[in-house]
CSV table of C-alpha atoms in Angstrom, one decimal:
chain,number,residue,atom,x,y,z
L,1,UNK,CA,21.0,5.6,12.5
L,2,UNK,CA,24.5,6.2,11.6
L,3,UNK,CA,25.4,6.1,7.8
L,4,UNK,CA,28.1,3.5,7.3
L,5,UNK,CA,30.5,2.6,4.4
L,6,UNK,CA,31.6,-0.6,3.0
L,7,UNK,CA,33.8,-1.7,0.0
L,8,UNK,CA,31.7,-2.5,-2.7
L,9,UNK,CA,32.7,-6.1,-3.6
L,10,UNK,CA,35.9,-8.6,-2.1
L,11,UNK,CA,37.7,-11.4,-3.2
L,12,UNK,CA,39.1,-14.3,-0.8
L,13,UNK,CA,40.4,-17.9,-1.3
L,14,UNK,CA,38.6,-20.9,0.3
L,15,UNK,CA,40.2,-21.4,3.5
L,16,UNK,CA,41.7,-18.2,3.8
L,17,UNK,CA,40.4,-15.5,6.3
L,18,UNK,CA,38.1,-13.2,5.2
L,19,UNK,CA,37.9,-9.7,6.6
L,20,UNK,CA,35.1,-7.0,5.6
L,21,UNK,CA,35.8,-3.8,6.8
L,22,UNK,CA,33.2,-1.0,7.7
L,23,UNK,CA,33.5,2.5,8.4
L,24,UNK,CA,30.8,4.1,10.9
L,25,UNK,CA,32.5,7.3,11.7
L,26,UNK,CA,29.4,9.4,13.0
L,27,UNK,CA,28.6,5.8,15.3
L,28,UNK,CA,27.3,7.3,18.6
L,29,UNK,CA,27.4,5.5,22.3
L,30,UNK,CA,24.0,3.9,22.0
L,31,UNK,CA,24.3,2.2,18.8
L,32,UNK,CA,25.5,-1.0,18.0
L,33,UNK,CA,27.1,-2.5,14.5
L,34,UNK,CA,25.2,-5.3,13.6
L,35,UNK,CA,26.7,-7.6,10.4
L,36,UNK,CA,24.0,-9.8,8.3
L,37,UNK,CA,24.4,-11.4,5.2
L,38,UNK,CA,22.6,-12.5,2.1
L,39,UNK,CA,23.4,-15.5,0.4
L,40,UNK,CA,21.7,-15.3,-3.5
L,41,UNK,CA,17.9,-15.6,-3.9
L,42,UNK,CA,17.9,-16.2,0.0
L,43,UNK,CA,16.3,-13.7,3.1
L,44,UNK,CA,19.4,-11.7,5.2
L,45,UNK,CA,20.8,-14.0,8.0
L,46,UNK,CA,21.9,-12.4,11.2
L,47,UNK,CA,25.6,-13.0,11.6
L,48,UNK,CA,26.8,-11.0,14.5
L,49,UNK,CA,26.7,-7.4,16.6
L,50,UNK,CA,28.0,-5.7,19.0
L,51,UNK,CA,29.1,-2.5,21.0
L,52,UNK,CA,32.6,-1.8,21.9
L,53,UNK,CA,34.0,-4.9,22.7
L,54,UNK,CA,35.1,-7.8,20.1
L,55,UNK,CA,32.8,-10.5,19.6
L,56,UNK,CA,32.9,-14.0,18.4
L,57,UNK,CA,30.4,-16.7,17.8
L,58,UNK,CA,30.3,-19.5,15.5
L,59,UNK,CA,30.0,-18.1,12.4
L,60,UNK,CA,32.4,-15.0,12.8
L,61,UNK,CA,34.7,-12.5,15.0
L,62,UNK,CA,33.8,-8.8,15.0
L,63,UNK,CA,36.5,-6.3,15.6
L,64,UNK,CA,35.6,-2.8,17.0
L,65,UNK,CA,38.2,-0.2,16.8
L,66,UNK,CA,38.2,1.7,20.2
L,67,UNK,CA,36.8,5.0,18.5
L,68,UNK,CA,34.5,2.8,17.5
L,69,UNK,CA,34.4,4.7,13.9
L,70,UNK,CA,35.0,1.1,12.2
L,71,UNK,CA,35.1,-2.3,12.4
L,72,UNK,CA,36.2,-5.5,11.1
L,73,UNK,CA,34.0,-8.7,10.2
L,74,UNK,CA,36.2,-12.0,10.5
L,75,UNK,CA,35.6,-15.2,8.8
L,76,UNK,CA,38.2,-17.2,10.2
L,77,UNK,CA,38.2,-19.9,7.3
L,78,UNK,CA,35.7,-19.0,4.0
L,79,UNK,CA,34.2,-21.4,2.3
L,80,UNK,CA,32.5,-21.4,-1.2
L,81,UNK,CA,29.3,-21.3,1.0
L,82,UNK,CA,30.3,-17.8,2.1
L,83,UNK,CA,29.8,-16.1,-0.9
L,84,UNK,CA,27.5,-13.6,-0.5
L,85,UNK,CA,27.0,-9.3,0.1
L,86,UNK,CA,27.7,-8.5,3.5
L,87,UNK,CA,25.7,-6.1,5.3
L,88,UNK,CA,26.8,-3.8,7.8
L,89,UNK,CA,24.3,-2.0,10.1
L,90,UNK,CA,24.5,0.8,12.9
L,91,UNK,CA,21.9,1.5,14.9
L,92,UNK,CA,20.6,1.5,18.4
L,93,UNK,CA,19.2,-0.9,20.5
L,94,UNK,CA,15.5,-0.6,21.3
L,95,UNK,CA,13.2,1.7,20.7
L,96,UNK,CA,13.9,5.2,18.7
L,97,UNK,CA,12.1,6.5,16.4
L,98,UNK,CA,12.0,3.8,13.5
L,99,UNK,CA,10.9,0.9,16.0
L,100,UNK,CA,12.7,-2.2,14.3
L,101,UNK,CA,13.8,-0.4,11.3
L,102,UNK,CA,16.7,-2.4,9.8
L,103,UNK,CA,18.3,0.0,7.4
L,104,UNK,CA,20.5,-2.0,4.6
L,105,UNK,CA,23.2,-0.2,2.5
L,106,UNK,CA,25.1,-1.6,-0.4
L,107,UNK,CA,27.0,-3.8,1.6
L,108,UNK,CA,30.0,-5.9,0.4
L,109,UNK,CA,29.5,-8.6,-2.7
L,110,UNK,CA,32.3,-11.4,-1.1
L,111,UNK,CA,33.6,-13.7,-3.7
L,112,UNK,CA,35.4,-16.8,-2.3
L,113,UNK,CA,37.0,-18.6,-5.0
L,114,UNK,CA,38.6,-22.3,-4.6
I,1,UNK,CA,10.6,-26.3,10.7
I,2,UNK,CA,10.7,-22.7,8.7
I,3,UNK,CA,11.1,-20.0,10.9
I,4,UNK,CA,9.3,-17.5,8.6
I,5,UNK,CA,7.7,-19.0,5.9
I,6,UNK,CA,6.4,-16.9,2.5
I,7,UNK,CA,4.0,-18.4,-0.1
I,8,UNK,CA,3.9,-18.4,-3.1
I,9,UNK,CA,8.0,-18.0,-4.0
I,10,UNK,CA,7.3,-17.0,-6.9
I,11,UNK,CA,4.4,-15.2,-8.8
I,12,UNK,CA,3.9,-13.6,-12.0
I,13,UNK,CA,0.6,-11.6,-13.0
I,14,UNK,CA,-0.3,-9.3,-14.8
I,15,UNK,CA,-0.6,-5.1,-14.3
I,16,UNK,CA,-3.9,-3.9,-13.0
I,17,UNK,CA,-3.7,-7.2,-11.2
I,18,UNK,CA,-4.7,-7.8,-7.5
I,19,UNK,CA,-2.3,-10.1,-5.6
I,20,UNK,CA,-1.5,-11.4,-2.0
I,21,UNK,CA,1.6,-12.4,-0.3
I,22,UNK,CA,1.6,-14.7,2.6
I,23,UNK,CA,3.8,-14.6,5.8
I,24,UNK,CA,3.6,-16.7,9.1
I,25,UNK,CA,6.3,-16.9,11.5
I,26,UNK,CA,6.5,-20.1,14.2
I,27,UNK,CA,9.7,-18.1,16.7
I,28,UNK,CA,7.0,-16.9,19.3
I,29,UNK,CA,8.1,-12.9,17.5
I,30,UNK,CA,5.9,-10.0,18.0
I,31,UNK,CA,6.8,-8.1,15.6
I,32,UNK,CA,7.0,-8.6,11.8
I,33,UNK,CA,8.4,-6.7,8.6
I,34,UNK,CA,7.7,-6.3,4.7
I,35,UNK,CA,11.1,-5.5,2.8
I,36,UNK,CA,11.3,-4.6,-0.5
I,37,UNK,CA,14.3,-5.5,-2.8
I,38,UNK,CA,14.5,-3.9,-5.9
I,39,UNK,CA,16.4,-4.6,-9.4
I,40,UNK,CA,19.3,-2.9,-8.1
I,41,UNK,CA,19.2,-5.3,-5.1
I,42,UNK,CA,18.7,-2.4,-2.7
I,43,UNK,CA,16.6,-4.2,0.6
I,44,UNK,CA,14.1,-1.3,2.2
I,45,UNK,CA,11.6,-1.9,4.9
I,46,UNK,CA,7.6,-1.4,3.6
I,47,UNK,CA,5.9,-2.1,6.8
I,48,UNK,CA,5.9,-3.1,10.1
I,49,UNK,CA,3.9,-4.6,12.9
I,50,UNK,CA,4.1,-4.8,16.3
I,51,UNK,CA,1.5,-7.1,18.4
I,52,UNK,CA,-0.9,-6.4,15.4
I,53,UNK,CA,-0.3,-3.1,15.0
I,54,UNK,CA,1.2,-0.8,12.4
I,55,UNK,CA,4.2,0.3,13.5
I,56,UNK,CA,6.2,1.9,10.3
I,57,UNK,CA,4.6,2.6,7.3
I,58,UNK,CA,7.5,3.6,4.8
I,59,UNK,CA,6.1,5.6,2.5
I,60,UNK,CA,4.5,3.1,0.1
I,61,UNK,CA,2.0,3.7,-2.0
I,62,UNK,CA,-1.7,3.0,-1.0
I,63,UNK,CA,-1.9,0.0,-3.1
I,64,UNK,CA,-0.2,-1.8,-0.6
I,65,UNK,CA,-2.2,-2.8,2.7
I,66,UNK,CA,-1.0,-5.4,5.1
I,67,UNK,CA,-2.9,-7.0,7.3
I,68,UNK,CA,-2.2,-8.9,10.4
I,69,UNK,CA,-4.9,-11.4,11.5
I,70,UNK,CA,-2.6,-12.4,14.4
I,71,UNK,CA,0.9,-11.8,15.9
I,72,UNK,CA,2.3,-15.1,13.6
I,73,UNK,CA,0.8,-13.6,10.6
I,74,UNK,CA,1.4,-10.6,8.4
I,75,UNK,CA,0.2,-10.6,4.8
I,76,UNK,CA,1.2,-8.4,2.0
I,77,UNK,CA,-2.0,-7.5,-0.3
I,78,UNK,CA,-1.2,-5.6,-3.2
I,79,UNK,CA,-4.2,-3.6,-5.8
I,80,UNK,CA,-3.8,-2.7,-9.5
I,81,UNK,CA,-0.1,-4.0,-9.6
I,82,UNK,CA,2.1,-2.0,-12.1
I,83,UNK,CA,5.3,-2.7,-13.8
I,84,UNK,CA,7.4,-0.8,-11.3
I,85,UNK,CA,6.7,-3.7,-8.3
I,86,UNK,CA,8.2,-5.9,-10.0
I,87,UNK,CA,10.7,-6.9,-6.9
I,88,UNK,CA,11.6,-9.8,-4.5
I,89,UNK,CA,9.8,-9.1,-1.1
I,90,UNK,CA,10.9,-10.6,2.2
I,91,UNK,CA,8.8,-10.8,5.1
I,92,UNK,CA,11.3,-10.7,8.4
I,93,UNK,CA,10.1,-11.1,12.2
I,94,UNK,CA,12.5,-10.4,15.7
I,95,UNK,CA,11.1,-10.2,19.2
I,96,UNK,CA,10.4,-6.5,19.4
I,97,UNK,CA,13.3,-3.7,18.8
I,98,UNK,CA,16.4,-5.9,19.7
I,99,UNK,CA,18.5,-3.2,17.6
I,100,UNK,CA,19.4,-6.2,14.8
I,101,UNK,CA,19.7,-8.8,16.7
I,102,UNK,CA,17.6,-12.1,16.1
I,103,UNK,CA,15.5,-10.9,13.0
I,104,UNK,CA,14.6,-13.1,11.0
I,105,UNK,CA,13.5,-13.3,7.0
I,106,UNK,CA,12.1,-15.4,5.3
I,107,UNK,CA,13.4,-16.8,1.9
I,108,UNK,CA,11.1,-14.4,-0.2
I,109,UNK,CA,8.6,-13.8,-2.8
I,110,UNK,CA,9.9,-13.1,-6.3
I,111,UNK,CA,6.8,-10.7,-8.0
I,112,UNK,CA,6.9,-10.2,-11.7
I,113,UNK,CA,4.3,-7.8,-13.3
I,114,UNK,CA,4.1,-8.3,-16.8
């Protein structure tokens, strides 16, 4: 899986957008970036993923730069809720060698302050 | 309705101590995960299970053996605890290798060994 690099903590006011960046420079075609988050003394949540294109669901937007050697998590409009370390994950999509592996990094601590 | 449900949350024994963790998931999933998180909050996969069978074995010591009566159930049995696993483990199921998408984790088990 490719390694990836994320800024080790962030700061945004509640309302304001927040957007976690993530490098994944050695990315290759078959992998995907996949963002989860964990919210204190709680189990990651899933919070998006994708390929090349820019995705959005309810809870975020995903930016993918078209090298694909970063990307961009968007929370449109933080809340105190959304504090939490931000996870972002590359690898590929089924099978491999490390069947369901899930391999977590550092991630981002995101402060959102009132 | 919890999606993947641990018991006990919390436990505290002693070393040289023989404990289980409990897992069961309710999403239908075939495949199910021990993850480790340590002091330093760094979250690494233990085990993992597909259709009741071992899948990944990460390296962890052979006082650790999980067992998986059934695809909703994956326990964690640990023998002659020491200091060292003191940790929060989270017990995480997805529907085979969907790359990152759709696992779920439970809220976790905080283990102290004193």
């Amino acid at each position: 899986d490719a390694k990836t690099t994320q800024p080790t903590s962030m700061d945004c006011a509640e309302g304001r957008a927040a957007n976690l960046p993530c490098n994944h420079s050695t990315i290759s075609g078959n992998e995907y970036v996949y963002w989860y988050r964990q919210i204190h003394s709680q189990g990651p949540q899933y919070i998006i993923h994708g390929l090349k294109n820019n995705e959005t669901n309810e809870m975020a937007s995903l930016i993918i730069t078209e090298d694909r050697k970063s990307s961009t998590l968007i929370l449109p409009h933080a809340t105190l809720r959304d504090t939490a370390v931000y996870y972002c994950i590359v690898r590929p999509r089924g099978g491999g060698t490390s069947y369901g592996k899930l391999t977590f990094g550092q991630g981002t601590i995101l402060t959102v302050h009132p | 309705d919890t999606a993947v449900s641990q018991t006990p949350k919390y436990l505290v024994t002693q070393m040289g101590n023989d404990k289980s963790i409990k897992c069961e998931q309710n999403l239908g999933h075939d495949t199910m995960y021990w993850y480790k998180q340590d002091s330093k909050k760094f979250l690494k996969i233990m085990f993992s299970y597909n259709n009741k069978e071992l899948i990944i074995n990460e390296t962890v010591p052979n006082r650790f053996s999980p067992k998986s009566p059934d695809k909703a159930h994956l326990n964690l049995h640990i023998n002659s605890l020491e200091l060292g696993d003191s940790a929060v483990y989270f017990c995480a199921s997805s529907q085979g290798d969907r790359g990152g998408y759709g696992y779920t984790f439970g809220s976790g088990t905080r283990l102290t060994v004193v």
